[in-house]
Amino acid sequence: MVLSQFNIYLAGVGGQGIGLISEIILRAADHAGHPVKGVDTHGLAQRGGIVVSQIRIGQDVHSPLIPAGRADLVVALERHEALRAIVGALKTGGTLVYYNTVWQPLPVRLGSEKQVSKETVSDACNRRQIKEYPVLKPDLTDPHMQNIAVLAVIDQESLIPGIKTGHFITAMEDLMAGDMLAGNRRLFQDRKGLTAGP
Amino acid sequence: MKQMGKMLLTRPSFKEIVMGNTAVVRAMVEAGTKVVTAYPGSPTPEIATAILSIPKPERPFYFEFSVNEKVATEVAYGAAVNGHLSTVFFKSVGLNVAADTFVQLSLVNIIGGMVIVLGDDPGANSSQNEQDNRHFAHMTYTPVFEPANPTEVYHYYKAAAELSQQQHMPVILRLTTHVCHAKENVTFQTWRREDYDAAPRFDPANGPYIPLTADTSPMKRQALRNLEAAETVASQTGLNRWIDNGNKKRGIITAGLPFLSLMDVLQTATADKPDILKLGVVYPVAGDLIEKFLIAHREVKILEELDNELEKEIKMIAFDKNIPVRIIGKMDSDDWMGEYTPDKVHDVLRKAWPDMLAPRTGPGPIDVPVPDRPAQLCPGCGHRSAFHAIKQALADTDISVADIGCHTLGYLPPYALGQLLMCMGASTGIGSGLSLFNNTRKVVVFMGDSTFFHAGLPGIVNAVFNQHPITMILMENGTTAMTGHQDHAASGKNANQTTAPIPVRKVLEGLGVQHIYEVDTYRQAKLTARVKQAVSDTAFSVVIARHPCMLKFDREQRRDLSFQRRQVAIDPEKCRQIHDCVKVFGCPSFILNDDGQVKVNPDLCIGDGSCLQTCPASAINAPKPVSEG
Ligand SMILES: Cc1ncc(C[n+]2csc(CCOP(=O)(O)OP(=O)(O)O)c2C)c(N)n1
């Protein structure tokens, strides 16, 4: 299948593991035979700030940077960042998948601004005809694996055209080994208790 | 699992998904580079990550993190005049530190060749400014190769090395943030490892190597001749691309990342697409090629990120050759600023040719406010504990000067410590100046331990020598934290082996600092007392505020399978909702609920317990193991 262009905007907070999920998707797209480009945030923002990664799949892509409002899919690992990403990056009629956890930003912790609620995100999605998949896996004890729970939903709901389970697994095998691979693979394929969708 | 180190040393041609910073390392391997030096700084530290992924015995070149960019440049230069192809890499502002040495390089006969890899940062993604280092190239007659993507990074490095070896001149490979960090599938060529004669070949007869008085003028002439030779290379190289869209009227000259943005933007063009000349060498420019391009069009837009270096060169050519063409350069101050992303390029081009592009359509209006998320000190960070304690030792009117590092973030609320910032090592000098004619407001300056060795020492020596009665707080976390935990002179390890750590305290004593205090930053009451004491000392004083980087520590611990996570908890019986933990101490692990209750975020707390002492109600329970499901 020749894809013209499919843009994925990933967002989270420094420390959540955006880099890993982004690299898995990038490599999975490559294994699926798509031309693909990507770019990550490094440096200062990684310290508890906003971390963004962009992936662009398709024949007609040159820059790794997605124009504002032209992402087809937003993958977020935190609720505030999900909202920020759909406001700034996601196209009307696009898709949002996010891990429904909250890492309160500074102004919320200082009590000067209100925390974003799940309803606020849904409301914004409704207004822009965005399909929304809030993800939760209550039995997950290691927060560093929330990214893989999100990846499982991306696979389960076929949110990226042409990328199949096998491509994700091959990509994971490129990047991990031993216990880490086994643990992540298990979680990726174990859809028990995984909730996705409103 | 793919091993980066193995991949980089593969003999036959292969393809791999890599970022620009990795691609450049394979290019170093293939080019036969023998010495690589660096000082860490975004966007370049991942070059070192790639290098260090090759186990030391197999590394085909020598690598070191030098103590700063200037020393790194000197080490690479020294190796190159011994005949070794060398490379130094660092971030944009690193060139300011290296400048005193760098500006001389083009004057000397660098027999081995030397490539300077710069990580410029348009948009100041993680820098104090977005300086355009092409100015330095013009000032020093140094050629600049500018790739747009990882594939080009790989090819351009090899071309830059070749020119440098041929002409014995320094050559700059100018990368920008999203070229360093862009990822794509790159096809690498075969690596033919050749036998190498490492015999030192330095010979004064290859000089002069002493740029003094009468000799500087022939040396400068040689530099200018080298530049002419470089222009021939720039003209003949396959690195320039002329994309013919059959447009007789309009053309665009561009380079680097803006070229990729342009290609994206032109897909939505509503008028004939302009022809494009993409330059691979941006200094010196390919004069003949540009002349032809100007003659072939009635209007030419110069699409150039940051400053107008290409514009000036191209207008000069048009003027000298009397070419009747309308050249459209920078149109307003916006054009000088920020990264040329596809969106930016859309706006810049529309200003020049409004008929060619429709107004940009954004994501459509939703006016939902999203709270800002400034970068934060990590949970457990010793710097936070330090700021919390130091704040209690100072009066509101006292002046605090920040320096570069993770601790710069102290300037944010709730601490607001570090009210001025300039560049690495500058805090002591600035603080000394602030103390003049000032008997009323104490001056406290911060500095990290990597910065101490990098550029901190002269300011300290000056404060001792000229008797400035300020207090320096050395935020010692044992590593260069902000840029990804590179070792420094006091870490006990360099890029190649273990070393004896250079003890900061002894250095200070040796410099004659009379008042030195040492405190672990988790001991907040003691730190407060020591800072109070230090600011009342009448001479230059130093408080070494020590705690290991907890991000590094926590990561290392988690690698151990038997590691038991621990977390604190709020005792709801005791909590009086004073909120010091969340609003004054400000660890991101605390959650403030709408009803005023405070909770601990299980995703974030690392169980360090540095918060316990901050609660007036003693409502934070000591860290306990969390059950893994
Ligand atoms: C001249 C220069 N080189 C490199 C950098 C990149 N840089 C930013 S923060 C930092 C780390 C400083 O380390 P340290 O002083 O130990 O403070 P820490 O981050 O560990 O708190 C560096 C090297 C810079 N800003 N300027």
JSON list of N, CA and C in Angstrom, two decimals, chain B residues 214-240:
[
{"chain": "B", "resi": 214, "resn": "ALA", "atom": "N", "xyz": [54.77, 39.72, 11.60]},
{"chain": "B", "resi": 214, "resn": "ALA", "atom": "CA", "xyz": [54.91, 39.70, 10.15]},
{"chain": "B", "resi": 214, "resn": "ALA", "atom": "C", "xyz": [54.34, 38.44, 9.51]},
{"chain": "B", "resi": 215, "resn": "ASP", "atom": "N", "xyz": [54.38, 37.33, 10.25]},
{"chain": "B", "resi": 215, "resn": "ASP", "atom": "CA", "xyz": [53.91, 36.08, 9.68]},
{"chain": "B", "resi": 215, "resn": "ASP", "atom": "C", "xyz": [52.40, 36.03, 9.47]},
{"chain": "B", "resi": 216, "resn": "THR", "atom": "N", "xyz": [51.66, 36.83, 10.22]},
{"chain": "B", "resi": 216, "resn": "THR", "atom": "CA", "xyz": [50.20, 36.69, 10.12]},
{"chain": "B", "resi": 216, "resn": "THR", "atom": "C", "xyz": [49.70, 37.10, 8.74]},
{"chain": "B", "resi": 217, "resn": "SER", "atom": "N", "xyz": [50.41, 37.99, 8.08]},
{"chain": "B", "resi": 217, "resn": "SER", "atom": "CA", "xyz": [49.89, 38.43, 6.80]},
{"chain": "B", "resi": 217, "resn": "SER", "atom": "C", "xyz": [50.00, 37.36, 5.71]},
{"chain": "B", "resi": 218, "resn": "PRO", "atom": "N", "xyz": [51.16, 36.69, 5.53]},
{"chain": "B", "resi": 218, "resn": "PRO", "atom": "CA", "xyz": [51.16, 35.55, 4.59]},
{"chain": "B", "resi": 218, "resn": "PRO", "atom": "C", "xyz": [50.21, 34.44, 5.02]},
{"chain": "B", "resi": 219, "resn": "MET", "atom": "N", "xyz": [50.03, 34.27, 6.30]},
{"chain": "B", "resi": 219, "resn": "MET", "atom": "CA", "xyz": [49.13, 33.23, 6.78]},
{"chain": "B", "resi": 219, "resn": "MET", "atom": "C", "xyz": [47.69, 33.56, 6.38]},
{"chain": "B", "resi": 220, "resn": "LYS", "atom": "N", "xyz": [47.36, 34.84, 6.49]},
{"chain": "B", "resi": 220, "resn": "LYS", "atom": "CA", "xyz": [46.01, 35.25, 6.11]},
{"chain": "B", "resi": 220, "resn": "LYS", "atom": "C", "xyz": [45.82, 35.07, 4.60]},
{"chain": "B", "resi": 221, "resn": "ARG", "atom": "N", "xyz": [46.87, 35.40, 3.85]},
{"chain": "B", "resi": 221, "resn": "ARG", "atom": "CA", "xyz": [46.78, 35.24, 2.39]},
{"chain": "B", "resi": 221, "resn": "ARG", "atom": "C", "xyz": [46.51, 33.77, 2.04]},
{"chain": "B", "resi": 222, "resn": "GLN", "atom": "N", "xyz": [47.19, 32.88, 2.75]},
{"chain": "B", "resi": 222, "resn": "GLN", "atom": "CA", "xyz": [46.99, 31.45, 2.50]},
{"chain": "B", "resi": 222, "resn": "GLN", "atom": "C", "xyz": [45.54, 31.05, 2.84]},
{"chain": "B", "resi": 223, "resn": "ALA", "atom": "N", "xyz": [45.04, 31.61, 3.93]},
{"chain": "B", "resi": 223, "resn": "ALA", "atom": "CA", "xyz": [43.65, 31.29, 4.31]},
{"chain": "B", "resi": 223, "resn": "ALA", "atom": "C", "xyz": [42.69, 31.72, 3.21]},
{"chain": "B", "resi": 224, "resn": "LEU", "atom": "N", "xyz": [42.95, 32.89, 2.63]},
{"chain": "B", "resi": 224, "resn": "LEU", "atom": "CA", "xyz": [42.07, 33.38, 1.57]},
{"chain": "B", "resi": 224, "resn": "LEU", "atom": "C", "xyz": [42.21, 32.52, 0.31]},
{"chain": "B", "resi": 225, "resn": "ARG", "atom": "N", "xyz": [43.42, 32.06, 0.04]},
{"chain": "B", "resi": 225, "resn": "ARG", "atom": "CA", "xyz": [43.61, 31.16, -1.11]},
{"chain": "B", "resi": 225, "resn": "ARG", "atom": "C", "xyz": [42.88, 29.85, -0.89]},
{"chain": "B", "resi": 226, "resn": "ASN", "atom": "N", "xyz": [42.97, 29.35, 0.32]},
{"chain": "B", "resi": 226, "resn": "ASN", "atom": "CA", "xyz": [42.25, 28.11, 0.64]},
{"chain": "B", "resi": 226, "resn": "ASN", "atom": "C", "xyz": [40.75, 28.29, 0.41]},
{"chain": "B", "resi": 227, "resn": "LEU", "atom": "N", "xyz": [40.29, 29.48, 0.77]},
{"chain": "B", "resi": 227, "resn": "LEU", "atom": "CA", "xyz": [38.86, 29.75, 0.61]},
{"chain": "B", "resi": 227, "resn": "LEU", "atom": "C", "xyz": [38.47, 29.72, -0.87]},
{"chain": "B", "resi": 228, "resn": "GLU", "atom": "N", "xyz": [39.37, 30.26, -1.70]},
{"chain": "B", "resi": 228, "resn": "GLU", "atom": "CA", "xyz": [39.10, 30.21, -3.15]},
{"chain": "B", "resi": 228, "resn": "GLU", "atom": "C", "xyz": [39.01, 28.77, -3.62]},
{"chain": "B", "resi": 229, "resn": "ALA", "atom": "N", "xyz": [39.94, 27.97, -3.15]},
{"chain": "B", "resi": 229, "resn": "ALA", "atom": "CA", "xyz": [39.91, 26.55, -3.53]},
{"chain": "B", "resi": 229, "resn": "ALA", "atom": "C", "xyz": [38.61, 25.93, -3.05]},
{"chain": "B", "resi": 230, "resn": "ALA", "atom": "N", "xyz": [38.17, 26.34, -1.86]},
{"chain": "B", "resi": 230, "resn": "ALA", "atom": "CA", "xyz": [36.93, 25.79, -1.32]},
{"chain": "B", "resi": 230, "resn": "ALA", "atom": "C", "xyz": [35.74, 26.20, -2.19]},
{"chain": "B", "resi": 231, "resn": "GLU", "atom": "N", "xyz": [35.84, 27.39, -2.77]},
{"chain": "B", "resi": 231, "resn": "GLU", "atom": "CA", "xyz": [34.73, 27.82, -3.64]},
{"chain": "B", "resi": 231, "resn": "GLU", "atom": "C", "xyz": [34.64, 26.96, -4.88]},
{"chain": "B", "resi": 232, "resn": "THR", "atom": "N", "xyz": [35.79, 26.59, -5.41]},
{"chain": "B", "resi": 232, "resn": "THR", "atom": "CA", "xyz": [35.79, 25.68, -6.55]},
{"chain": "B", "resi": 232, "resn": "THR", "atom": "C", "xyz": [35.12, 24.37, -6.15]},
{"chain": "B", "resi": 233, "resn": "VAL", "atom": "N", "xyz": [35.48, 23.87, -4.98]},
{"chain": "B", "resi": 233, "resn": "VAL", "atom": "CA", "xyz": [34.85, 22.63, -4.51]},
{"chain": "B", "resi": 233, "resn": "VAL", "atom": "C", "xyz": [33.35, 22.85, -4.36]},
{"chain": "B", "resi": 234, "resn": "ALA", "atom": "N", "xyz": [32.99, 24.00, -3.78]},
{"chain": "B", "resi": 234, "resn": "ALA", "atom": "CA", "xyz": [31.57, 24.28, -3.56]},
{"chain": "B", "resi": 234, "resn": "ALA", "atom": "C", "xyz": [30.81, 24.29, -4.89]},
{"chain": "B", "resi": 235, "resn": "SER", "atom": "N", "xyz": [31.46, 24.77, -5.94]},
{"chain": "B", "resi": 235, "resn": "SER", "atom": "CA", "xyz": [30.79, 24.84, -7.23]},
{"chain": "B", "resi": 235, "resn": "SER", "atom": "C", "xyz": [30.69, 23.48, -7.90]},
{"chain": "B", "resi": 236, "resn": "GLN", "atom": "N", "xyz": [31.74, 22.68, -7.68]},
{"chain": "B", "resi": 236, "resn": "GLN", "atom": "CA", "xyz": [31.78, 21.41, -8.42]},
{"chain": "B", "resi": 236, "resn": "GLN", "atom": "C", "xyz": [31.13, 20.27, -7.65]},
{"chain": "B", "resi": 237, "resn": "THR", "atom": "N", "xyz": [30.94, 20.45, -6.39]},
{"chain": "B", "resi": 237, "resn": "THR", "atom": "CA", "xyz": [30.44, 19.35, -5.59]},
{"chain": "B", "resi": 237, "resn": "THR", "atom": "C", "xyz": [29.03, 18.94, -6.02]},
{"chain": "B", "resi": 238, "resn": "GLY", "atom": "N", "xyz": [28.76, 17.67, -5.86]},
{"chain": "B", "resi": 238, "resn": "GLY", "atom": "CA", "xyz": [27.41, 17.19, -6.12]},
{"chain": "B", "resi": 238, "resn": "GLY", "atom": "C", "xyz": [26.46, 17.54, -4.99]},
{"chain": "B", "resi": 239, "resn": "LEU", "atom": "N", "xyz": [26.92, 18.33, -4.03]},
{"chain": "B", "resi": 239, "resn": "LEU", "atom": "CA", "xyz": [26.07, 18.61, -2.87]},
{"chain": "B", "resi": 239, "resn": "LEU", "atom": "C", "xyz": [25.06, 19.72, -3.13]},
{"chain": "B", "resi": 240, "resn": "ASN", "atom": "N", "xyz": [25.25, 20.49, -4.19]},
{"chain": "B", "resi": 240, "resn": "ASN", "atom": "CA", "xyz": [24.23, 21.50, -4.53]},
{"chain": "B", "resi": 240, "resn": "ASN", "atom": "C", "xyz": [23.19, 20.85, -5.45]}
]
